[in-house]
């Protein structure tokens, strides 16, 4: 049995990169072409955006508040209480866990409401990954070493990703959301397997120290992976879809059959972003967009084009059609303009205000939607097959 050194370090949110998020934080999409790839989406790396648990601060309760929490391996409660996050820990070798597989190295990267790597699938190209881009991983020198078998190592990593993405750091899992947590676990695992098939190694991940119940829930679905044909699906996800997801082609340029627009209940997630006209002018000019006229005339939804999920695809800016993805990722920032699903743009005095619904790229599973479906009594298989139509879970 291999021994794995678990590095414990406080997490520093990565800003202005991939996302995914998962998660998760501000981001900008980057493209990493890989050789010998037939999938048109292979190598796409999303920008880093936060998971729904990182966005919403409403916690269900503190850990270890009088209850008994039995951990499946030798990790002390002191470790869990004193260390809030495992930061970008390289995944262990799975050569012992997966017969016939050689030792795999890790690559710096993060899961989340954000990510890369795509695999070919029957009759169509494969899919992208979750929300978050590669970030450098430098584990703290003050680390705690724990011994565990390969299965337990990967289980702990998956549980840590689920804790950070959808449960919440230092948060007790809520019973009404158990099925959403399990759906997130399968989505994370599937993404990881897709990434490994594409790059020959697992990615690294940032995640929160998992609660004992989170570990138990992930253990229930540990052996399950979402497939499209014979290939693990690239199960991207995001924080909230604003009522409807969109197809992958509007974000990554290629259509993937299981990354189509679907209804997404429970996750309107309205928000506003305000910016002064002077600041907006500076940002637009820096991005190479010519600004002229009064602020009231700069942006117009009247001439906007839309995706199949009702996200704004292009928007007239001073009379020129501009990609709203560019406005979000390169001009204003994803932490400010939370979604390209813009519902209104208003100007009052010297302030421009954008109203939006949702948070993130809007492709694949909506984490907020998954929580809603779980609370409504749907199980994790329903959630996964709803957001990734055409996949099978095995």
mmCIF file of C-alpha atoms in Angstrom:
data_model
loop_
_atom_site.group_PDB
_atom_site.id
_atom_site.type_symbol
_atom_site.label_atom_id
_atom_site.label_comp_id
_atom_site.label_asym_id
_atom_site.label_seq_id
_atom_site.Cartn_x
_atom_site.Cartn_y
_atom_site.Cartn_z
ATOM 1 C CA UNK A 1 0.000 0.000 0.000
ATOM 2 C CA UNK A 2 1.421 3.307 -0.952
ATOM 3 C CA UNK A 3 1.852 6.030 1.621
ATOM 4 C CA UNK A 4 0.733 9.511 0.783
ATOM 5 C CA UNK A 5 1.816 12.676 2.476
ATOM 6 C CA UNK A 6 -1.244 14.848 2.944
ATOM 7 C CA UNK A 7 -0.229 18.484 2.873
ATOM 8 C CA UNK A 8 -2.402 20.761 4.939
ATOM 9 C CA UNK A 9 -2.365 24.429 4.091
ATOM 10 C CA UNK A 10 -4.778 27.317 4.305
ATOM 11 C CA UNK A 11 -6.298 28.122 0.931
ATOM 12 C CA UNK A 12 -5.671 31.370 -0.857
ATOM 13 C CA UNK A 13 -8.333 32.036 -3.479
ATOM 14 C CA UNK A 14 -6.774 32.256 -6.899
ATOM 15 C CA UNK A 15 -7.981 35.254 -8.816
ATOM 16 C CA UNK A 16 -7.969 36.058 -12.503
ATOM 17 C CA UNK A 17 -7.590 32.633 -14.037
ATOM 18 C CA UNK A 18 -9.608 29.533 -14.688
ATOM 19 C CA UNK A 19 -12.427 28.618 -13.356
ATOM 20 C CA UNK A 20 -14.276 26.488 -12.063
ATOM 21 C CA UNK A 21 -14.161 27.344 -10.448
ATOM 22 C CA UNK A 22 -14.834 25.073 -10.126
ATOM 23 C CA UNK A 23 -14.501 27.765 -8.535
ATOM 24 C CA UNK A 24 -13.325 28.830 -8.003
ATOM 25 C CA UNK A 25 -12.729 32.993 -7.846
ATOM 26 C CA UNK A 26 -12.119 35.549 -10.571
ATOM 27 C CA UNK A 27 -10.999 34.185 -13.932
ATOM 28 C CA UNK A 28 -10.020 34.421 -17.555
ATOM 29 C CA UNK A 29 -10.273 31.552 -20.008
ATOM 30 C CA UNK A 30 -7.029 30.187 -21.311
ATOM 31 C CA UNK A 31 -6.498 27.702 -24.088
ATOM 32 C CA UNK A 32 -3.863 25.026 -23.785
ATOM 33 C CA UNK A 33 -3.525 23.129 -27.064
ATOM 34 C CA UNK A 34 -2.337 19.555 -26.705
ATOM 35 C CA UNK A 35 -0.706 17.435 -29.368
ATOM 36 C CA UNK A 36 -2.341 14.407 -30.925
ATOM 37 C CA UNK A 37 -5.802 15.447 -29.783
ATOM 38 C CA UNK A 38 -8.740 14.778 -32.073
ATOM 39 C CA UNK A 39 -11.359 16.327 -29.823
ATOM 40 C CA UNK A 40 -11.927 19.992 -30.773
ATOM 41 C CA UNK A 41 -12.453 20.846 -27.119
ATOM 42 C CA UNK A 42 -9.395 19.023 -25.798
ATOM 43 C CA UNK A 43 -7.091 21.277 -23.849
ATOM 44 C CA UNK A 44 -9.634 23.976 -23.079
ATOM 45 C CA UNK A 45 -9.045 25.376 -19.623
ATOM 46 C CA UNK A 46 -11.791 27.406 -18.030
ATOM 47 C CA UNK A 47 -11.231 30.412 -15.860
ATOM 48 C CA UNK A 48 -11.382 30.114 -12.122
ATOM 49 C CA UNK A 49 -14.773 30.829 -10.574
ATOM 50 C CA UNK A 50 -16.227 30.109 -7.151
ATOM 51 C CA UNK A 51 -18.472 27.179 -6.351
ATOM 52 C CA UNK A 52 -21.895 27.885 -4.919
ATOM 53 C CA UNK A 53 -20.693 27.164 -1.378
ATOM 54 C CA UNK A 54 -17.974 29.798 -1.720
ATOM 55 C CA UNK A 55 -20.499 32.360 -2.928
ATOM 56 C CA UNK A 56 -23.167 31.829 -0.309
ATOM 57 C CA UNK A 57 -22.116 32.320 3.294
ATOM 58 C CA UNK A 58 -25.225 30.816 4.892
ATOM 59 C CA UNK A 59 -23.729 27.896 6.789
ATOM 60 C CA UNK A 60 -25.810 25.120 8.276
ATOM 61 C CA UNK A 61 -23.667 24.996 11.413
ATOM 62 C CA UNK A 62 -20.193 24.548 12.864
ATOM 63 C CA UNK A 63 -18.431 21.224 12.750
ATOM 64 C CA UNK A 64 -18.169 19.008 15.802
ATOM 65 C CA UNK A 65 -20.808 20.913 17.687
ATOM 66 C CA UNK A 66 -21.582 18.141 20.125
ATOM 67 C CA UNK A 67 -22.197 15.393 17.583
ATOM 68 C CA UNK A 68 -20.035 12.325 17.000
ATOM 69 C CA UNK A 69 -18.031 12.394 13.794
ATOM 70 C CA UNK A 70 -16.315 9.125 12.980
ATOM 71 C CA UNK A 71 -13.683 9.425 10.283
ATOM 72 C CA UNK A 72 -12.888 6.487 7.981
ATOM 73 C CA UNK A 73 -9.144 6.979 8.398
ATOM 74 C CA UNK A 74 -6.652 8.336 10.869
ATOM 75 C CA UNK A 75 -7.247 12.079 10.749
ATOM 76 C CA UNK A 76 -7.732 13.778 14.059
ATOM 77 C CA UNK A 77 -10.489 16.224 14.886
ATOM 78 C CA UNK A 78 -7.737 18.713 15.750
ATOM 79 C CA UNK A 79 -6.491 18.503 12.166
ATOM 80 C CA UNK A 80 -9.971 19.159 10.833
ATOM 81 C CA UNK A 81 -10.589 22.060 13.172
ATOM 82 C CA UNK A 82 -7.234 23.744 12.753
ATOM 83 C CA UNK A 83 -6.796 23.391 9.001
ATOM 84 C CA UNK A 84 -9.579 24.904 6.923
ATOM 85 C CA UNK A 85 -8.417 23.842 3.474
ATOM 86 C CA UNK A 86 -6.163 21.415 1.648
ATOM 87 C CA UNK A 87 -4.592 23.668 -0.975
ATOM 88 C CA UNK A 88 -3.957 22.335 -4.474
ATOM 89 C CA UNK A 89 -2.631 18.982 -3.328
ATOM 90 C CA UNK A 90 -1.367 16.798 -6.201
ATOM 91 C CA UNK A 91 -3.461 13.664 -6.525
ATOM 92 C CA UNK A 92 -1.729 10.398 -5.576
ATOM 93 C CA UNK A 93 -0.769 7.627 -7.968
ATOM 94 C CA UNK A 94 -3.653 5.290 -8.706
ATOM 95 C CA UNK A 95 -1.527 2.423 -9.988
ATOM 96 C CA UNK A 96 -2.565 0.262 -7.029
ATOM 97 C CA UNK A 97 -6.213 1.257 -7.274
ATOM 98 C CA UNK A 98 -6.635 0.777 -11.016
ATOM 99 C CA UNK A 99 -5.288 -2.553 -12.340
ATOM 100 C CA UNK A 100 -3.155 -2.202 -15.437
ATOM 101 C CA UNK A 101 -2.525 1.523 -14.966
ATOM 102 C CA UNK A 102 1.002 2.812 -14.645
ATOM 103 C CA UNK A 103 1.944 5.364 -12.049
ATOM 104 C CA UNK A 104 0.447 8.730 -12.971
ATOM 105 C CA UNK A 105 2.000 12.069 -12.298
ATOM 106 C CA UNK A 106 -0.107 15.073 -11.309
ATOM 107 C CA UNK A 107 -0.559 18.406 -13.027
ATOM 108 C CA UNK A 108 -1.372 21.660 -11.359
ATOM 109 C CA UNK A 109 -5.021 22.488 -11.927
ATOM 110 C CA UNK A 110 -8.229 22.987 -10.018
ATOM 111 C CA UNK A 111 -11.729 21.608 -10.193
ATOM 112 C CA UNK A 112 -14.683 23.698 -9.738
ATOM 113 C CA UNK A 113 -17.486 25.378 -10.805
ATOM 114 C CA UNK A 114 -14.588 25.305 -13.799
ATOM 115 C CA UNK A 115 -12.114 23.116 -16.060
ATOM 116 C CA UNK A 116 -10.285 21.579 -19.018
ATOM 117 C CA UNK A 117 -9.744 18.371 -20.949
ATOM 118 C CA UNK A 118 -12.114 16.740 -23.364
ATOM 119 C CA UNK A 119 -12.448 13.242 -24.714
ATOM 120 C CA UNK A 120 -13.930 11.947 -27.934
ATOM 121 C CA UNK A 121 -17.308 10.245 -27.725
ATOM 122 C CA UNK A 122 -19.542 8.300 -30.095
ATOM 123 C CA UNK A 123 -20.795 10.312 -33.033
ATOM 124 C CA UNK A 124 -19.669 13.524 -31.415
ATOM 125 C CA UNK A 125 -16.799 15.288 -29.807
ATOM 126 C CA UNK A 126 -16.525 15.163 -26.060
ATOM 127 C CA UNK A 127 -16.949 17.809 -23.452
ATOM 128 C CA UNK A 128 -15.135 20.440 -21.490
ATOM 129 C CA UNK A 129 -14.359 20.478 -17.893
ATOM 130 C CA UNK A 130 -15.518 22.176 -14.765
ATOM 131 C CA UNK A 131 -14.820 25.669 -13.491
ATOM 132 C CA UNK A 132 -11.156 26.508 -12.677
ATOM 133 C CA UNK A 133 -7.768 26.877 -14.279
ATOM 134 C CA UNK A 134 -4.404 25.514 -13.458
ATOM 135 C CA UNK A 135 -2.853 27.262 -10.544
ATOM 136 C CA UNK A 136 0.534 26.716 -9.040
ATOM 137 C CA UNK A 137 0.398 24.398 -6.090
ATOM 138 C CA UNK A 138 2.899 24.943 -3.351
ATOM 139 C CA UNK A 139 1.935 22.885 -0.295
ATOM 140 C CA UNK A 140 2.837 24.383 3.042
ATOM 141 C CA UNK A 141 6.033 23.153 4.635
ATOM 142 C CA UNK A 142 4.072 22.499 7.785
ATOM 143 C CA UNK A 143 2.236 19.361 6.754
ATOM 144 C CA UNK A 144 0.598 16.422 8.434
ATOM 145 C CA UNK A 145 1.400 12.944 7.139
ATOM 146 C CA UNK A 146 -1.393 10.409 7.002
ATOM 147 C CA UNK A 147 -1.270 6.840 5.787
ATOM 148 C CA UNK A 148 -4.089 5.427 3.670
ATOM 149 C CA UNK A 149 -4.657 3.096 0.785
ATOM 150 C CA UNK A 150 -5.137 4.467 -2.727
ATOM 151 C CA UNK A 151 -8.928 4.182 -2.444
ATOM 152 C CA UNK A 152 -9.029 6.204 0.742
ATOM 153 C CA UNK A 153 -6.662 8.784 -0.697
ATOM 154 C CA UNK A 154 -8.845 9.467 -3.702
ATOM 155 C CA UNK A 155 -11.991 9.292 -1.579
ATOM 156 C CA UNK A 156 -10.607 12.007 0.693
ATOM 157 C CA UNK A 157 -9.715 14.198 -2.267
ATOM 158 C CA UNK A 158 -13.186 13.851 -3.787
ATOM 159 C CA UNK A 159 -14.820 14.564 -0.429
ATOM 160 C CA UNK A 160 -12.637 17.644 -0.012
ATOM 161 C CA UNK A 161 -13.670 18.965 -3.422
ATOM 162 C CA UNK A 162 -17.343 18.382 -2.633
ATOM 163 C CA UNK A 163 -16.930 20.114 0.731
ATOM 164 C CA UNK A 164 -15.498 23.249 -0.821
ATOM 165 C CA UNK A 165 -17.637 23.347 -3.948
ATOM 166 C CA UNK A 166 -21.116 22.721 -2.673
ATOM 167 C CA UNK A 167 -21.213 21.946 1.069
ATOM 168 C CA UNK A 168 -19.069 24.795 2.371
ATOM 169 C CA UNK A 169 -15.843 25.106 4.342
ATOM 170 C CA UNK A 170 -16.388 24.356 8.041
ATOM 171 C CA UNK A 171 -20.013 23.499 7.265
ATOM 172 C CA UNK A 172 -22.047 20.509 8.379
ATOM 173 C CA UNK A 173 -23.717 18.781 5.380
ATOM 174 C CA UNK A 174 -27.464 19.420 5.358
ATOM 175 C CA UNK A 175 -29.661 16.325 4.996
ATOM 176 C CA UNK A 176 -31.951 17.940 2.427
ATOM 177 C CA UNK A 177 -28.969 18.407 0.102
ATOM 178 C CA UNK A 178 -27.397 14.955 0.397
ATOM 179 C CA UNK A 179 -28.355 13.982 -3.158
ATOM 180 C CA UNK A 180 -26.817 17.178 -4.567
ATOM 181 C CA UNK A 181 -23.587 16.449 -2.705
ATOM 182 C CA UNK A 182 -23.509 12.966 -4.234
ATOM 183 C CA UNK A 183 -24.185 14.386 -7.706
ATOM 184 C CA UNK A 184 -21.249 16.772 -7.188
ATOM 185 C CA UNK A 185 -19.039 13.847 -6.141
ATOM 186 C CA UNK A 186 -19.839 11.890 -9.315
ATOM 187 C CA UNK A 187 -19.364 14.991 -11.476
ATOM 188 C CA UNK A 188 -15.969 15.668 -9.868
ATOM 189 C CA UNK A 189 -14.869 12.049 -10.229
ATOM 190 C CA UNK A 190 -16.016 11.868 -13.847
ATOM 191 C CA UNK A 191 -14.171 15.057 -14.722
ATOM 192 C CA UNK A 192 -11.023 13.698 -13.114
ATOM 193 C CA UNK A 193 -11.214 10.443 -15.079
ATOM 194 C CA UNK A 194 -11.834 12.343 -18.324
ATOM 195 C CA UNK A 195 -8.838 14.557 -17.582
ATOM 196 C CA UNK A 196 -6.673 11.533 -16.884
ATOM 197 C CA UNK A 197 -7.629 9.902 -20.184
ATOM 198 C CA UNK A 198 -6.719 13.106 -22.006
ATOM 199 C CA UNK A 199 -3.478 13.965 -20.209
ATOM 200 C CA UNK A 200 -2.368 10.642 -18.708
ATOM 201 C CA UNK A 201 -2.542 12.016 -15.181
ATOM 202 C CA UNK A 202 -4.962 13.383 -12.657
ATOM 203 C CA UNK A 203 -5.196 17.143 -12.086
ATOM 204 C CA UNK A 204 -4.405 18.755 -8.755
ATOM 205 C CA UNK A 205 -7.320 20.193 -6.828
ATOM 206 C CA UNK A 206 -8.092 22.805 -4.224
ATOM 207 C CA UNK A 207 -10.618 21.777 -1.653
ATOM 208 C CA UNK A 208 -11.823 22.194 1.915
ATOM 209 C CA UNK A 209 -11.168 19.737 4.698
ATOM 210 C CA UNK A 210 -14.105 17.298 4.425
ATOM 211 C CA UNK A 211 -16.584 16.747 7.218
ATOM 212 C CA UNK A 212 -17.046 13.116 8.246
ATOM 213 C CA UNK A 213 -20.579 13.078 6.790
ATOM 214 C CA UNK A 214 -19.309 14.469 3.478
ATOM 215 C CA UNK A 215 -16.801 11.628 3.338
ATOM 216 C CA UNK A 216 -19.554 9.102 4.076
ATOM 217 C CA UNK A 217 -21.786 10.488 1.311
ATOM 218 C CA UNK A 218 -18.978 10.453 -1.241
ATOM 219 C CA UNK A 219 -18.135 6.886 -0.231
ATOM 220 C CA UNK A 220 -21.676 5.879 -1.278
ATOM 221 C CA UNK A 221 -21.017 6.907 -4.899
ATOM 222 C CA UNK A 222 -17.248 6.543 -5.010
ATOM 223 C CA UNK A 223 -17.360 3.748 -7.613
ATOM 224 C CA UNK A 224 -19.738 5.593 -9.954
ATOM 225 C CA UNK A 225 -18.630 7.608 -12.977
ATOM 226 C CA UNK A 226 -20.683 9.367 -15.684
ATOM 227 C CA UNK A 227 -19.916 8.062 -19.177
ATOM 228 C CA UNK A 228 -20.755 9.160 -22.679
ATOM 229 C CA UNK A 229 -20.408 6.002 -24.698
ATOM 230 C CA UNK A 230 -17.239 4.306 -23.466
ATOM 231 C CA UNK A 231 -15.561 7.521 -22.299
ATOM 232 C CA UNK A 232 -15.839 9.256 -18.902
ATOM 233 C CA UNK A 233 -17.849 12.415 -19.547
ATOM 234 C CA UNK A 234 -16.264 15.811 -19.116
ATOM 235 C CA UNK A 235 -18.828 16.910 -16.575
ATOM 236 C CA UNK A 236 -18.355 20.667 -16.276
ATOM 237 C CA UNK A 237 -20.407 22.546 -13.701
ATOM 238 C CA UNK A 238 -20.990 26.044 -12.386
ATOM 239 C CA UNK A 239 -22.566 27.841 -9.436
ATOM 240 C CA UNK A 240 -25.935 28.933 -10.858
ATOM 241 C CA UNK A 241 -27.565 29.001 -14.289
ATOM 242 C CA UNK A 242 -30.199 31.674 -13.812
ATOM 243 C CA UNK A 243 -33.046 29.297 -14.653
ATOM 244 C CA UNK A 244 -31.591 27.672 -17.778
ATOM 245 C CA UNK A 245 -28.172 26.340 -18.754
ATOM 246 C CA UNK A 246 -26.603 26.888 -22.181
ATOM 247 C CA UNK A 247 -24.896 24.647 -24.742
ATOM 248 C CA UNK A 248 -21.123 24.200 -24.749
ATOM 249 C CA UNK A 249 -20.722 25.702 -28.218
ATOM 250 C CA UNK A 250 -21.400 29.198 -26.847
ATOM 251 C CA UNK A 251 -18.537 28.925 -24.374
ATOM 252 C CA UNK A 252 -16.003 26.564 -25.946
ATOM 253 C CA UNK A 253 -16.969 26.714 -29.612
ATOM 254 C CA UNK A 254 -17.951 23.064 -30.144
ATOM 255 C CA UNK A 255 -21.252 21.287 -29.595
ATOM 256 C CA UNK A 256 -21.231 18.349 -27.166
ATOM 257 C CA UNK A 257 -24.367 16.215 -27.034
ATOM 258 C CA UNK A 258 -24.511 15.956 -23.237
ATOM 259 C CA UNK A 259 -23.721 19.651 -22.716
ATOM 260 C CA UNK A 260 -26.944 21.082 -24.119
ATOM 261 C CA UNK A 261 -29.212 23.782 -22.746
ATOM 262 C CA UNK A 262 -31.691 22.450 -20.157
ATOM 263 C CA UNK A 263 -34.132 23.983 -17.702
ATOM 264 C CA UNK A 264 -32.611 24.607 -14.286
ATOM 265 C CA UNK A 265 -35.076 25.280 -11.506
ATOM 266 C CA UNK A 266 -34.310 26.892 -8.148
ATOM 267 C CA UNK A 267 -31.311 28.942 -9.284
ATOM 268 C CA UNK A 268 -32.237 32.374 -10.660
ATOM 269 C CA UNK A 269 -29.529 33.940 -8.496
ATOM 270 C CA UNK A 270 -30.092 37.627 -9.405
ATOM 271 C CA UNK A 271 -27.268 40.094 -8.824
ATOM 272 C CA UNK A 272 -26.121 43.569 -9.877
ATOM 273 C CA UNK A 273 -22.757 45.059 -10.768
ATOM 274 C CA UNK A 274 -22.242 48.816 -10.718
ATOM 275 C CA UNK A 275 -19.270 50.725 -12.078
ATOM 276 C CA UNK A 276 -18.540 54.406 -12.616
ATOM 277 C CA UNK A 277 -18.516 55.658 -16.182
ATOM 278 C CA UNK A 278 -14.879 56.768 -15.838
ATOM 279 C CA UNK A 279 -13.779 53.354 -14.636
ATOM 280 C CA UNK A 280 -15.794 51.611 -17.340
ATOM 281 C CA UNK A 281 -14.242 53.873 -19.990
ATOM 282 C CA UNK A 282 -10.743 53.034 -18.746
ATOM 283 C CA UNK A 283 -11.399 49.291 -18.732
ATOM 284 C CA UNK A 284 -13.019 49.283 -22.169
ATOM 285 C CA UNK A 285 -10.224 51.383 -23.653
ATOM 286 C CA UNK A 286 -7.568 49.128 -22.106
ATOM 287 C CA UNK A 287 -9.279 46.170 -23.786
ATOM 288 C CA UNK A 288 -9.084 47.888 -27.166
ATOM 289 C CA UNK A 289 -12.756 48.874 -27.313
ATOM 290 C CA UNK A 290 -13.295 52.446 -28.570
ATOM 291 C CA UNK A 291 -15.585 54.506 -26.344
ATOM 292 C CA UNK A 292 -17.488 57.547 -27.532
ATOM 293 C CA UNK A 293 -20.651 59.434 -26.677
ATOM 294 C CA UNK A 294 -22.495 59.586 -23.373
ATOM 295 C CA UNK A 295 -22.532 56.572 -20.995
ATOM 296 C CA UNK A 296 -26.265 56.100 -21.707
ATOM 297 C CA UNK A 297 -25.371 55.177 -25.290
ATOM 298 C CA UNK A 298 -22.449 52.830 -24.644
ATOM 299 C CA UNK A 299 -24.374 49.588 -24.091
ATOM 300 C CA UNK A 300 -27.621 48.448 -25.724
ATOM 301 C CA UNK A 301 -29.519 45.228 -25.093
ATOM 302 C CA UNK A 302 -31.725 46.120 -28.054
ATOM 303 C CA UNK A 303 -29.047 44.894 -30.449
ATOM 304 C CA UNK A 304 -27.853 41.972 -28.338
ATOM 305 C CA UNK A 305 -27.687 38.368 -29.572
ATOM 306 C CA UNK A 306 -28.534 35.453 -27.276
ATOM 307 C CA UNK A 307 -27.555 31.825 -26.679
ATOM 308 C CA UNK A 308 -30.008 28.942 -26.391
ATOM 309 C CA UNK A 309 -29.993 29.399 -22.607
ATOM 310 C CA UNK A 310 -30.901 33.111 -22.835
ATOM 311 C CA UNK A 311 -27.380 34.259 -21.962
ATOM 312 C CA UNK A 312 -26.266 37.371 -23.862
ATOM 313 C CA UNK A 313 -23.796 36.264 -26.523
ATOM 314 C CA UNK A 314 -22.815 39.599 -28.083
ATOM 315 C CA UNK A 315 -23.687 43.149 -27.044
ATOM 316 C CA UNK A 316 -23.380 46.439 -28.933
ATOM 317 C CA UNK A 317 -20.734 48.584 -27.187
ATOM 318 C CA UNK A 318 -20.556 52.038 -28.718
ATOM 319 C CA UNK A 319 -22.084 50.580 -31.887
ATOM 320 C CA UNK A 320 -19.720 47.579 -32.204
ATOM 321 C CA UNK A 321 -20.794 44.012 -31.370
ATOM 322 C CA UNK A 322 -18.606 42.715 -28.558
ATOM 323 C CA UNK A 323 -18.523 39.233 -27.021
ATOM 324 C CA UNK A 324 -20.111 39.423 -23.575
ATOM 325 C CA UNK A 325 -17.781 36.659 -22.488
ATOM 326 C CA UNK A 326 -14.944 39.082 -23.265
ATOM 327 C CA UNK A 327 -16.649 41.815 -21.232
ATOM 328 C CA UNK A 328 -17.057 39.460 -18.296
ATOM 329 C CA UNK A 329 -13.684 37.742 -18.310
ATOM 330 C CA UNK A 330 -11.302 40.345 -19.723
ATOM 331 C CA UNK A 331 -12.892 43.743 -19.105
ATOM 332 C CA UNK A 332 -14.916 43.774 -15.883
ATOM 333 C CA UNK A 333 -13.936 40.483 -14.233
ATOM 334 C CA UNK A 334 -15.996 37.416 -13.364
ATOM 335 C CA UNK A 335 -16.294 38.314 -9.694
ATOM 336 C CA UNK A 336 -17.996 41.568 -10.701
ATOM 337 C CA UNK A 337 -20.071 40.617 -13.765
ATOM 338 C CA UNK A 338 -21.132 37.278 -12.355
ATOM 339 C CA UNK A 339 -22.894 35.980 -15.455
ATOM 340 C CA UNK A 340 -23.407 36.789 -19.116
ATOM 341 C CA UNK A 341 -27.142 36.355 -18.554
ATOM 342 C CA UNK A 342 -27.683 40.133 -18.457
ATOM 343 C CA UNK A 343 -31.272 41.167 -17.837
ATOM 344 C CA UNK A 344 -30.892 44.959 -17.850
ATOM 345 C CA UNK A 345 -28.354 47.778 -18.121
ATOM 346 C CA UNK A 346 -29.134 51.150 -16.565
ATOM 347 C CA UNK A 347 -27.301 54.446 -16.126
ATOM 348 C CA UNK A 348 -27.932 56.785 -13.225
ATOM 349 C CA UNK A 349 -25.747 59.833 -13.006
ATOM 350 C CA UNK A 350 -22.195 58.605 -13.388
ATOM 351 C CA UNK A 351 -22.952 54.982 -12.513
ATOM 352 C CA UNK A 352 -23.624 52.106 -14.935
ATOM 353 C CA UNK A 353 -25.431 49.102 -13.446
ATOM 354 C CA UNK A 354 -25.669 45.621 -14.985
ATOM 355 C CA UNK A 355 -28.344 43.262 -13.640
ATOM 356 C CA UNK A 356 -27.734 39.544 -14.187
ATOM 357 C CA UNK A 357 -29.030 36.099 -13.293
ATOM 358 C CA UNK A 358 -26.832 33.122 -12.468
ATOM 359 C CA UNK A 359 -23.125 32.818 -11.693
ATOM 360 C CA UNK A 360 -20.498 31.207 -13.908
ATOM 361 C CA UNK A 361 -20.299 29.923 -17.465
ATOM 362 C CA UNK A 362 -23.724 28.261 -17.383
ATOM 363 C CA UNK A 363 -22.731 24.938 -18.999
ATOM 364 C CA UNK A 364 -23.423 21.540 -17.430
ATOM 365 C CA UNK A 365 -24.641 21.098 -13.878
ATOM 366 C CA UNK A 366 -25.817 24.097 -11.904
ATOM 367 C CA UNK A 367 -24.785 23.569 -8.297
ATOM 368 C CA UNK A 368 -27.559 25.769 -6.977
ATOM 369 C CA UNK A 369 -30.017 23.929 -9.188
ATOM 370 C CA UNK A 370 -28.721 20.595 -7.909
ATOM 371 C CA UNK A 371 -29.301 21.734 -4.332
ATOM 372 C CA UNK A 372 -32.855 22.730 -5.232
ATOM 373 C CA UNK A 373 -33.651 19.444 -6.942
ATOM 374 C CA UNK A 374 -32.242 17.556 -3.969
ATOM 375 C CA UNK A 375 -34.396 19.541 -1.530
ATOM 376 C CA UNK A 376 -37.387 18.777 -3.779
ATOM 377 C CA UNK A 377 -36.791 15.024 -3.405
ATOM 378 C CA UNK A 378 -34.849 14.194 -6.573
ATOM 379 C CA UNK A 379 -31.916 11.790 -6.295
ATOM 380 C CA UNK A 380 -28.375 12.266 -7.578
ATOM 381 C CA UNK A 381 -28.974 10.164 -10.698
ATOM 382 C CA UNK A 382 -31.887 12.371 -11.707
ATOM 383 C CA UNK A 383 -29.755 15.462 -11.165
ATOM 384 C CA UNK A 384 -26.852 14.135 -13.242
ATOM 385 C CA UNK A 385 -28.910 12.810 -16.156
ATOM 386 C CA UNK A 386 -30.942 16.027 -16.189
ATOM 387 C CA UNK A 387 -27.920 18.292 -16.522
ATOM 388 C CA UNK A 388 -25.930 15.886 -18.728
ATOM 389 C CA UNK A 389 -28.573 14.336 -21.033
ATOM 390 C CA UNK A 390 -27.365 11.192 -22.742
ATOM 391 C CA UNK A 391 -24.796 10.137 -20.165
ATOM 392 C CA UNK A 392 -24.926 6.824 -18.334
ATOM 393 C CA UNK A 393 -23.725 6.269 -14.768
ATOM 394 C CA UNK A 394 -21.788 3.114 -14.123
#
